[in-house]
Coordinates of C-alpha atoms in Angstrom, one line a residue:
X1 CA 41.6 131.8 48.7
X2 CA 44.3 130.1 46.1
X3 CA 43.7 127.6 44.4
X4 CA 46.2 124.2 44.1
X5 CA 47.9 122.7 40.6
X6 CA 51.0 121.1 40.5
X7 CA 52.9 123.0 38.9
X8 CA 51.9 126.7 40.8
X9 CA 49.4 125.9 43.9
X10 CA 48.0 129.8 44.2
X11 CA 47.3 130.2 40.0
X12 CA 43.8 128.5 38.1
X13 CA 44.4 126.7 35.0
X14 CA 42.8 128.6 32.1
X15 CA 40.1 126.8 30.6
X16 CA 40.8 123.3 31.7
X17 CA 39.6 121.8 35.4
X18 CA 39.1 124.1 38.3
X19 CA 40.4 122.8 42.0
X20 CA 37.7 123.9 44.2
X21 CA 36.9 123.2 48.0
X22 CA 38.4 119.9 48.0
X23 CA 37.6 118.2 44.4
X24 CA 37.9 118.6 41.2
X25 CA 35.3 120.5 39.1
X26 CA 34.9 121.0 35.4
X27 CA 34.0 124.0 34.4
X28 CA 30.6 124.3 32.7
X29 CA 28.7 127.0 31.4
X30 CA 25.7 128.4 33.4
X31 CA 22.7 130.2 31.7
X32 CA 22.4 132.7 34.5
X33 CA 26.8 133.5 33.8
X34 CA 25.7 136.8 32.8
X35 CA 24.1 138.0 35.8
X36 CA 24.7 141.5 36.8
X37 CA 25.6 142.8 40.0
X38 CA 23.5 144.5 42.7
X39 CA 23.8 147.1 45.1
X40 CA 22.8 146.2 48.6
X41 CA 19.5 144.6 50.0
X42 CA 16.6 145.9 50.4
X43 CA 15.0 147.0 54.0
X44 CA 11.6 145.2 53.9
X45 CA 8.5 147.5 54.6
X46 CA 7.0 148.1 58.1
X47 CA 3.7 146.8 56.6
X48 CA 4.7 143.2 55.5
X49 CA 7.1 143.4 58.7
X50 CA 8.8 140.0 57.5
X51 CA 12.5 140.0 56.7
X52 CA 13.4 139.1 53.2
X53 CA 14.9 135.5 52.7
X54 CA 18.0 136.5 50.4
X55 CA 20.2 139.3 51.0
X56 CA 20.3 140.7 47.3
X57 CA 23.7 139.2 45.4
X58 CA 22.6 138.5 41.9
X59 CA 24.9 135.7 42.2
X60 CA 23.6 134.3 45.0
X61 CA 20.0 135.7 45.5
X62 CA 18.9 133.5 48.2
X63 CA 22.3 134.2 50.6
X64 CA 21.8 136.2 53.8
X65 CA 18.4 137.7 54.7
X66 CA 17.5 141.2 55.5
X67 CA 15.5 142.7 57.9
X68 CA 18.3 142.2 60.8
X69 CA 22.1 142.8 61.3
X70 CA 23.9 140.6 63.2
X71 CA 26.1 142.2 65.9
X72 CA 27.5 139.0 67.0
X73 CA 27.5 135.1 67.0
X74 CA 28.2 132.6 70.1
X75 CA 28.2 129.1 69.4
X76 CA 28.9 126.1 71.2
X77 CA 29.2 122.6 70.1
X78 CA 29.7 119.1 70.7
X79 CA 31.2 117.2 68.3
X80 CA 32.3 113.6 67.9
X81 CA 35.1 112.3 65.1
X82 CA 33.8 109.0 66.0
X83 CA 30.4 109.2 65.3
X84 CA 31.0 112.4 63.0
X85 CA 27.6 113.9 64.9
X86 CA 27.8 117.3 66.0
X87 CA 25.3 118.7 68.6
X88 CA 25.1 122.9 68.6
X89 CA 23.4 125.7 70.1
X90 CA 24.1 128.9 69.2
X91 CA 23.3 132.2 70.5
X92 CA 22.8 135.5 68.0
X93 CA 22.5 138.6 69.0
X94 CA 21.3 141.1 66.3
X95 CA 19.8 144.9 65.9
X96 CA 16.4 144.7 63.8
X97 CA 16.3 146.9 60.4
X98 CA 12.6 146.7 59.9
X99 CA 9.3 146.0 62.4
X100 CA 9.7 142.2 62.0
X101 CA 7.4 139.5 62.7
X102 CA 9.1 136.9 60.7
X103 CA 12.9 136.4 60.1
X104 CA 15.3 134.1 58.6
X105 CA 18.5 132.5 59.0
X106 CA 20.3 129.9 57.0
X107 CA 21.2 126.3 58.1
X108 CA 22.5 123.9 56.1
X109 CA 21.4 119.7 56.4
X110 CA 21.4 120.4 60.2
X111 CA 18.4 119.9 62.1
X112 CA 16.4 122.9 64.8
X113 CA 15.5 121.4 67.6
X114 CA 14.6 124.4 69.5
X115 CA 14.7 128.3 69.2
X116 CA 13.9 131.3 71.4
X117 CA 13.8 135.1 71.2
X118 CA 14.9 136.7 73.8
X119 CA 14.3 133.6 75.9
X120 CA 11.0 133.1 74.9
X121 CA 9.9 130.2 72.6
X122 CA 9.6 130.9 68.9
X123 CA 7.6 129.2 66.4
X124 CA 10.1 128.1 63.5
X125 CA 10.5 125.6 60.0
X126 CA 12.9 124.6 57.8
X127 CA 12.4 125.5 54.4
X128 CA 14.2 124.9 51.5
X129 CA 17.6 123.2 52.1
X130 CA 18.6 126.4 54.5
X131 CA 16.4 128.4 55.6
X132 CA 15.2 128.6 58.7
X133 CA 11.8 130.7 59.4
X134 CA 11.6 132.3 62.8
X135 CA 8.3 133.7 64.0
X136 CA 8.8 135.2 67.5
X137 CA 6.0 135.6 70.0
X138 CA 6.1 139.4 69.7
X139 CA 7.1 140.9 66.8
X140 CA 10.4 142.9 66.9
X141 CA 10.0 146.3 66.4
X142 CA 12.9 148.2 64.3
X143 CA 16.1 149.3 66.1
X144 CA 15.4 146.8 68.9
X145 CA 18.6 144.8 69.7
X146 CA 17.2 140.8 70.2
X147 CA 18.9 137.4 70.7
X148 CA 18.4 134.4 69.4
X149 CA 19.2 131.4 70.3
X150 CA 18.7 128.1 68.3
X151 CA 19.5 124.7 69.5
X152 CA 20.4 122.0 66.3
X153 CA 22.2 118.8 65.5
X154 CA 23.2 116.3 62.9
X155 CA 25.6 114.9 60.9
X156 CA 27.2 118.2 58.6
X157 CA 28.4 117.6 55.7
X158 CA 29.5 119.8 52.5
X159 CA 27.6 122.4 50.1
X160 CA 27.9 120.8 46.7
X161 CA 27.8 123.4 43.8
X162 CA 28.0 122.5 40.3
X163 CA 30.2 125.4 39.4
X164 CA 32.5 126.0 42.1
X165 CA 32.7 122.4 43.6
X166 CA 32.5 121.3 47.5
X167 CA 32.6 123.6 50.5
X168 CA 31.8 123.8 54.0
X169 CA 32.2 121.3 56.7
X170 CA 35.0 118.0 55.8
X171 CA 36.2 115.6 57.1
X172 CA 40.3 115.1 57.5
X173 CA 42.4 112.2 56.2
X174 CA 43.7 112.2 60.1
X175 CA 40.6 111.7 61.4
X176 CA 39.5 115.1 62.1
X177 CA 37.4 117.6 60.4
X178 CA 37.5 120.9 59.6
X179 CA 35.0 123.9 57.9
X180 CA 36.4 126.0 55.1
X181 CA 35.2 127.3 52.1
X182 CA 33.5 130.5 49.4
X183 CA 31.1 131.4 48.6
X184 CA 29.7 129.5 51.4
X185 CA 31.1 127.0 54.7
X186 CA 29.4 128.6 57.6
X187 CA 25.7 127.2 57.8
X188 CA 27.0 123.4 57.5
X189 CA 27.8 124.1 61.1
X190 CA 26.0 126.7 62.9
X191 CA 22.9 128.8 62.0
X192 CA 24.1 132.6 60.5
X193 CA 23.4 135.6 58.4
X194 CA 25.3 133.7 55.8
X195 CA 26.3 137.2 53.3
X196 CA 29.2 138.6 53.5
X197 CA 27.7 142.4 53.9
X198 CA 26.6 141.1 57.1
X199 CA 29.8 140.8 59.0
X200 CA 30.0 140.1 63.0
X201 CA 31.4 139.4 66.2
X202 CA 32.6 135.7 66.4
X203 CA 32.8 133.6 69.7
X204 CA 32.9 129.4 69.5
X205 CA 33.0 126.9 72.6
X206 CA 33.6 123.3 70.6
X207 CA 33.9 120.4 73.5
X208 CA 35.2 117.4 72.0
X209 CA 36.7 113.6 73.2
X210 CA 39.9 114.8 75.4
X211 CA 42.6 113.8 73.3
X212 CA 41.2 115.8 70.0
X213 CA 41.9 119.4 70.4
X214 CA 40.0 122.5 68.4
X215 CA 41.7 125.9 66.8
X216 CA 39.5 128.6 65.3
X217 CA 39.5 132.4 64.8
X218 CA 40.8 134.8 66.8
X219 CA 42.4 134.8 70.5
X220 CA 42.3 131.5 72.1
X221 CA 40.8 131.9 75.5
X222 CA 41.6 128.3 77.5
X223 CA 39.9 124.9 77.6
X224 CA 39.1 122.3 80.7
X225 CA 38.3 118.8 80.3
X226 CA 35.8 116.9 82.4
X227 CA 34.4 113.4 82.1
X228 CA 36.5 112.4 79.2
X229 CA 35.8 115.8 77.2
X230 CA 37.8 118.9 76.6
X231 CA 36.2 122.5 75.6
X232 CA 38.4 125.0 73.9
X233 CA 36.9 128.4 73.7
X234 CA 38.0 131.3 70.7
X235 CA 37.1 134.7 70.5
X236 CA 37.0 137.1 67.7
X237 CA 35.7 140.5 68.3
X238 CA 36.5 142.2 65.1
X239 CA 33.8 142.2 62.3
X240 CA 33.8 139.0 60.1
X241 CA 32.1 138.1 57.4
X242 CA 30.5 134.2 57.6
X243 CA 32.7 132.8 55.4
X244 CA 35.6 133.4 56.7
X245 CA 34.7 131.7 60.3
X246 CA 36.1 127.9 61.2
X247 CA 36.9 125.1 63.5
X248 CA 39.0 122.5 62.8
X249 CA 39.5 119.4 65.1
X250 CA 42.5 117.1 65.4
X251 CA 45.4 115.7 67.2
X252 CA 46.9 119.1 66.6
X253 CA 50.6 120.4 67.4
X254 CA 50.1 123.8 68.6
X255 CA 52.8 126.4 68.5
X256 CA 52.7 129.8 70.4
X257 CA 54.9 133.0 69.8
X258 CA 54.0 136.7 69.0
X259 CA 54.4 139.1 66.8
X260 CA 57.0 141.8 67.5
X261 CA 54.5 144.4 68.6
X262 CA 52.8 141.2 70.9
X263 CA 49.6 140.7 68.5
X264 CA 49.8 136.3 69.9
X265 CA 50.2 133.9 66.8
X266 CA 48.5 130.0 67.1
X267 CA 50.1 128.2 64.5
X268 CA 48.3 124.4 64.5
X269 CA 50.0 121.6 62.8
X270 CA 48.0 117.8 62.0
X271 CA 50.5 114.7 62.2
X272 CA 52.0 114.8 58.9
X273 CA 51.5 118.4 58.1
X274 CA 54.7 120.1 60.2
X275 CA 56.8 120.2 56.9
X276 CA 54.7 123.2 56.6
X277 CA 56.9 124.9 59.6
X278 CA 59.6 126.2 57.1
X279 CA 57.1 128.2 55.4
X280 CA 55.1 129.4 58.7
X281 CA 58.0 130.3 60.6
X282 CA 58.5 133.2 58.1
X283 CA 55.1 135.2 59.1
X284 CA 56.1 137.7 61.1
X285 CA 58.3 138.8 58.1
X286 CA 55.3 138.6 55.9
X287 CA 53.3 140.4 57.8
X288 CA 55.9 143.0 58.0
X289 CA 56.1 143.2 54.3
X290 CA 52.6 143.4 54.0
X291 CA 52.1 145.8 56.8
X292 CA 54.9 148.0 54.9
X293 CA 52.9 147.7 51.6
X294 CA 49.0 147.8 52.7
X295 CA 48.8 149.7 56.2
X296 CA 49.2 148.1 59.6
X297 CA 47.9 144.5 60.5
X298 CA 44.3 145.1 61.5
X299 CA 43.5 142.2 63.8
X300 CA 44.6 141.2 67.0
X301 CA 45.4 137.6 66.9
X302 CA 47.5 135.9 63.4
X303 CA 48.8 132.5 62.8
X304 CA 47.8 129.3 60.7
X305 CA 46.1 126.3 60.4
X306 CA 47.9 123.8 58.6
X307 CA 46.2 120.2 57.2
X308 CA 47.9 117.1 56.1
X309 CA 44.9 117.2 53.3
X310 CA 46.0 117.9 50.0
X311 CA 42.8 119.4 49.0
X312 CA 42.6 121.7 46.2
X313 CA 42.7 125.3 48.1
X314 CA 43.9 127.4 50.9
X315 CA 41.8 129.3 52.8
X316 CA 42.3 132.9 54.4
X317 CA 40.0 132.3 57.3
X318 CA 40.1 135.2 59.1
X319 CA 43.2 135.9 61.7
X320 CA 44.0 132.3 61.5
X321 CA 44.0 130.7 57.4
X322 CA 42.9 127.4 56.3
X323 CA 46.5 125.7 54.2
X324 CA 46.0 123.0 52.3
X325 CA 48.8 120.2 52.5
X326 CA 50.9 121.6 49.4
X327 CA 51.0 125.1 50.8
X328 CA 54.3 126.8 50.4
X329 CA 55.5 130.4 51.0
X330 CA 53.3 132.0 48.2
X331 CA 50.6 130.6 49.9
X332 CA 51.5 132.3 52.6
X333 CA 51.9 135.5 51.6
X334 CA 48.3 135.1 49.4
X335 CA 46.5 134.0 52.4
X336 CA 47.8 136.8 55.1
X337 CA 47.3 139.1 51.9
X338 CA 43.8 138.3 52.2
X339 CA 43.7 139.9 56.1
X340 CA 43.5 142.9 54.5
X341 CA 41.9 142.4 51.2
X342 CA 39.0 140.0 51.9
X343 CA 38.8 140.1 55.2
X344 CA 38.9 143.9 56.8
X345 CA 37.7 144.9 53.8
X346 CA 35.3 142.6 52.4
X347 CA 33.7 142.7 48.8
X348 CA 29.9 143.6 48.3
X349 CA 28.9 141.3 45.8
X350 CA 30.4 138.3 44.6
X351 CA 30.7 140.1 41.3
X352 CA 33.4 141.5 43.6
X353 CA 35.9 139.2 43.9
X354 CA 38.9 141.2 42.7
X355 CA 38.7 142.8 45.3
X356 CA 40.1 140.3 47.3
X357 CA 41.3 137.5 44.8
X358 CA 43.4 140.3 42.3
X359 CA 45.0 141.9 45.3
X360 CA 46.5 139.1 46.9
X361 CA 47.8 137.1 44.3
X362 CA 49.6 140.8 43.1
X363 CA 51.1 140.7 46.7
X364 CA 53.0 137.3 45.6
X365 CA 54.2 139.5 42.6
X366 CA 55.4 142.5 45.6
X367 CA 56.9 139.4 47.4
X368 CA 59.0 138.3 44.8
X369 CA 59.8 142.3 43.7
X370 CA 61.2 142.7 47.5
X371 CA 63.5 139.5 47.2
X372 CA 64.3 140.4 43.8
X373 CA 62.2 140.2 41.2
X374 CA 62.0 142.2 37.7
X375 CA 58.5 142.7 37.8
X376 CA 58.5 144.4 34.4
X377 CA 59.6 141.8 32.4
X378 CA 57.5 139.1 34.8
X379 CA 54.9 141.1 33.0
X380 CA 56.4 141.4 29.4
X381 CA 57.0 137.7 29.6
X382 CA 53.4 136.7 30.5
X383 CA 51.7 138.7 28.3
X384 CA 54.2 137.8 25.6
X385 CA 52.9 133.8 26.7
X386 CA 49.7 134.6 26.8
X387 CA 49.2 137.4 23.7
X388 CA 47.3 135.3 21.4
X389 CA 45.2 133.3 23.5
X390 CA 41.3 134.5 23.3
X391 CA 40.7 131.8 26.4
X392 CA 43.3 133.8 28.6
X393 CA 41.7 137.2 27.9
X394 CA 38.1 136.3 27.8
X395 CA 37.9 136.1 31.4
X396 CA 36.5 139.4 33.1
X397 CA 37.7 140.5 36.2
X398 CA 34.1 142.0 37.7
X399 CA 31.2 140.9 37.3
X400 CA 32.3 137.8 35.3
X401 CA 29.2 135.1 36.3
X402 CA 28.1 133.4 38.8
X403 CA 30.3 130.0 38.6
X404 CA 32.9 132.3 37.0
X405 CA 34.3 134.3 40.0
X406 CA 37.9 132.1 40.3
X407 CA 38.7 131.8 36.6
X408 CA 40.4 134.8 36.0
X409 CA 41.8 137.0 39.3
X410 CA 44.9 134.7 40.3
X411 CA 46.8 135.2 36.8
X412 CA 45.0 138.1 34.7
X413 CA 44.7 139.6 38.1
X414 CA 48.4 140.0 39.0
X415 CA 48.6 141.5 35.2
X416 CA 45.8 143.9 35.4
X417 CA 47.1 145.3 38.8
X418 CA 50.5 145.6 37.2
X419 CA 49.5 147.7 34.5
X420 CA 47.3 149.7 36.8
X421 CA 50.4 150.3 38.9
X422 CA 52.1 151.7 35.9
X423 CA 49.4 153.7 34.8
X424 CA 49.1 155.6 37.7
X425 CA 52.8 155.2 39.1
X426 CA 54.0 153.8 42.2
X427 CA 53.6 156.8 44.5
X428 CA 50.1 156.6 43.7
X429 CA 49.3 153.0 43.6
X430 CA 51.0 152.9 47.0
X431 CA 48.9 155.2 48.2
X432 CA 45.2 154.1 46.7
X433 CA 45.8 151.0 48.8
X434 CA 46.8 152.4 51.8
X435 CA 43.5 154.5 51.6
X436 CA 41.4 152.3 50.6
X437 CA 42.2 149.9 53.3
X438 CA 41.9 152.2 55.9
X439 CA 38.6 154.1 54.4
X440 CA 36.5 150.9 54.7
X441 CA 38.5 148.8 57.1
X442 CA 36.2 146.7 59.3
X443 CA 33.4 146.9 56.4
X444 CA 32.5 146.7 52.7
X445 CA 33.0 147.6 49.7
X446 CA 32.3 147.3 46.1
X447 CA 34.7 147.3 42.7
X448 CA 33.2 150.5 41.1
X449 CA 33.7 152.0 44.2
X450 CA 37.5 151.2 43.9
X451 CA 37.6 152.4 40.3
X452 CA 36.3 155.6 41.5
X453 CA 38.7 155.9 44.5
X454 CA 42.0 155.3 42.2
X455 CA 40.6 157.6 39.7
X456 CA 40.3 160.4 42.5
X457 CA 43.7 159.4 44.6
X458 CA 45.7 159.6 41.0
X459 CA 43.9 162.5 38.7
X460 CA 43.7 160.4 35.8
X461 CA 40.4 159.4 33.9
X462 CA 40.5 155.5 34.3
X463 CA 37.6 155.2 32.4
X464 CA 38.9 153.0 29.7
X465 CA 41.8 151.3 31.1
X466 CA 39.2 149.8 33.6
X467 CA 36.9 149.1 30.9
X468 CA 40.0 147.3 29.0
X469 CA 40.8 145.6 31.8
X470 CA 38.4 144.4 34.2
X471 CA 35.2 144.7 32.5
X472 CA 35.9 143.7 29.8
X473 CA 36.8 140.0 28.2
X474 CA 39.1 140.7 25.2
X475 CA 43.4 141.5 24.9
X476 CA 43.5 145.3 26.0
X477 CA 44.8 147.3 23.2
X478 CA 48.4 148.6 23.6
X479 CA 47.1 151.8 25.1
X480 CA 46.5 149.9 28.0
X481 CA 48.6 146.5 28.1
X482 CA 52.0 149.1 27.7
X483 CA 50.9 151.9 30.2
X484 CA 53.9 154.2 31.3
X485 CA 57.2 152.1 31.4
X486 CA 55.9 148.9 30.1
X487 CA 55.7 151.0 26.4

């Protein structure tokens, strides 16, 4: 994601208003800020053979659900700017990790009509404002592979956090609407596993008034119309985290080329966003660049979504990002970043979020290097700007607080991975990335486990320069803000 502000869309404003999902938050302290990380979820026990209603993120405890992994989602909706009511069923197939009579999913302000498992009726409530209880006729036994398939509808409408601001399902100043958002956009439109570490398959029919069109992830597979509708059907078959799905409906302009190696690229334009072209149009040399820096591209379909709504972020929805009306090139380049950081490999725990957030905002920094930049005194200057401010450096860069996740990885983040890179030198910075991408490409992964991958790809004890760095919340002594060349 990158966040908007005037001045630099991509980079947060320390310690004044964060731009979040599509309105502007204030940032206010939470008690539970301090909350640690955790490793994965739990399996539940055969004997209580119910799956657990949060999948374990100390930010975010009641996320996800265990008990099941979700090998791949099929949804098909109806939906109607007009009337703004959107009428779903969606089909989810899944492997059991325990003997479960009971399981979850999360749906958000959307209303079950009907559910079956494997075909057959199951007994199900809302509880909460998400979850949805599943009892099955016969209990699932572990390792069985089951479908289920829930029927809903309603009017959807955004998550509103305190902290992080509005996400999920909006409507567009042309009329349209899309779904975009983090920590969470999924469940205001279809029924999912909604935790990152639960990544899937994703496959969407959306039929809407002929006239309206629909882009989403993945390869586009056709539409008909009938009756005065039109369906458009997408397909995504690498894993995906929940997040990162969307739809977004409008009169779009739809542009079609490829990438030099074929991979097909759907670039979508609303009226009054194709200003953005000059930016877009560039892609295939970002993702050159990128593929050059991080490994080859690792989906099969690329391109952009691009809104005539300046709300406050851009979105790296997978294969296909979310862009905000004041996109420009960085955004770009951030966003397509994300494909591999984010995306392929996707973070653990919130606590995570350099993972994705530090990585692609330093890609800007490579961007710039490749048409030119002096990246060393980039760095000399900022820190230099920065130096005294306790607000700047206060902000950790793992396991900061829940609420706290964007504050600090677009601008501290570019710096810390600087000085990383010239702590370990460039051979092996360029290599810890390649690695690490393709080591857990497709899956997940945590921030220790980063620390101890550079620490093994470079030979050096990182102990402290991580500690200086991204754990902790104060100006890293010179030791560590002058590594190597930067002294």
């Amino acid at each position: 994601m990158s966040i908007g502000t005037k001045a630099r869309p991509y980079l947060l404003v320390t310690a004044l208003v964060l731009v979040v999902a599509g309105i502007v938050v204030a940032r206010i302290p939470r008690e539970d800020a301090a909350a640690p990380a955790t490793t994965g979820p739990t399996t539940p026990a055969a004997a209580n053979a119910e799956g657990g209603d949060g999948a374990g993120d100390a930010y975010y405890p009641q996320d996800g659900n265990t008990g099941y992994d979700v090998q791949r989602y099929d949804v098909s909706i109806s939906y109607d700017p007009a009337t703004r009511q959107l009428d779903g069923t969606a089909t989810i197939t899944a492997r059991a990790t325990a003997d479960l009579s009971r399981y979850n999913l999360d749906l958000y302000a959307l209303t079950a009509t009907e559910v079956t498992t494997d075909d057959a009726a199951a007994t199900f409530a809302q509880e909460g404002d998400h979850e949805l209880v599943i009892t099955p006729g016969t209990p699932l036994p572990r390792d069985r592979e089951f479908t289920t398939t829930v029927r809903y509808r309603g009017e959807p409408t955004v998550f509103e956090d305190r902290a992080l601001g509005r996400s999920g399902w909006q409507t567009s100043s042309t009329g349209g609407a899309f779904a975009a958002g983090e920590p969470h956009s999924a469940t205001t439109w279809f029924p999912a596993n909604d935790t990152p570490r639960d990544k899937a398959a994703f496959a969407l029919t959306a039929r809407v008034p002929e006239g309206w069109s629909v882009v989403s992830n993945g390869l586009e597979k056709g539409s008909t119309t009938a009756d005065g509708w039109t369906s458009f059907r997408w397909e995504a078959d690498q894993p995906m985290a929940t997040y990162l799905t969307t739809i977004a409906i409008d009169r779009w302009t739809v542009e079609r080329s490829a990438l030099p190696d074929g991979t097909p690229v759907v670039d979508a334009y609303a009226p009054g966003a194709e200003q953005a072209r000059q930016h877009q149009r560039r892609l295939p040399e970002v993702l050159a660049f990128l593929s050059e820096e991080f490994g080859p591209y690792p989906f099969t379909a690329a391109g952009g979504i691009f809104l005539a709504d300046d709300i406050g972020f851009s979105l790296e929805t997978q294969t296909r990002p979310v862009y905000a009306g004041w996109a420009d090139l960085d955004t770009v380049v951030h966003e397509n970043a994300h494909q591999w950081f984010g995306n392929s490999v996707s973070l653990e725990n919130w606590a995570d979020i350099c993972l994705n957030e530090c990585f692609a905002s330093y890609a800007q920094w490579l961007w710039d290097e490749k048409e030119g930049a002096d990246l060393d005194a980039r760095y000399r200057a900022e820190v230099e700007r920065v130096s005294d401010r306790d607000s700047y450096w206060g902000r950790k860069l793992y396991d900061m607080g829940r609420g706290n996740e964007f504050r600090g990885v677009y601008d501290k983040g570019q710096l810390a991975l600087h000085a990383l890179r010239r702590q370990i030198g460039d051979e092996h910075f360029d290599a810890t990335l390649k690695t690490w991408l393709a080591d857990h490409r497709d899956g997940n992964a945590a921030w220790p486990e980063f620390e101890a991958h550079v620490e093994k790809t470079s030979g050096q004890d990182l102990d402290a320069f991580f500690a200086a760095w991204f754990r902790g919340d104060e100006r890293p002594s010179d030791e560590h803000l002058y590594p190597g060349p930067l002294r």
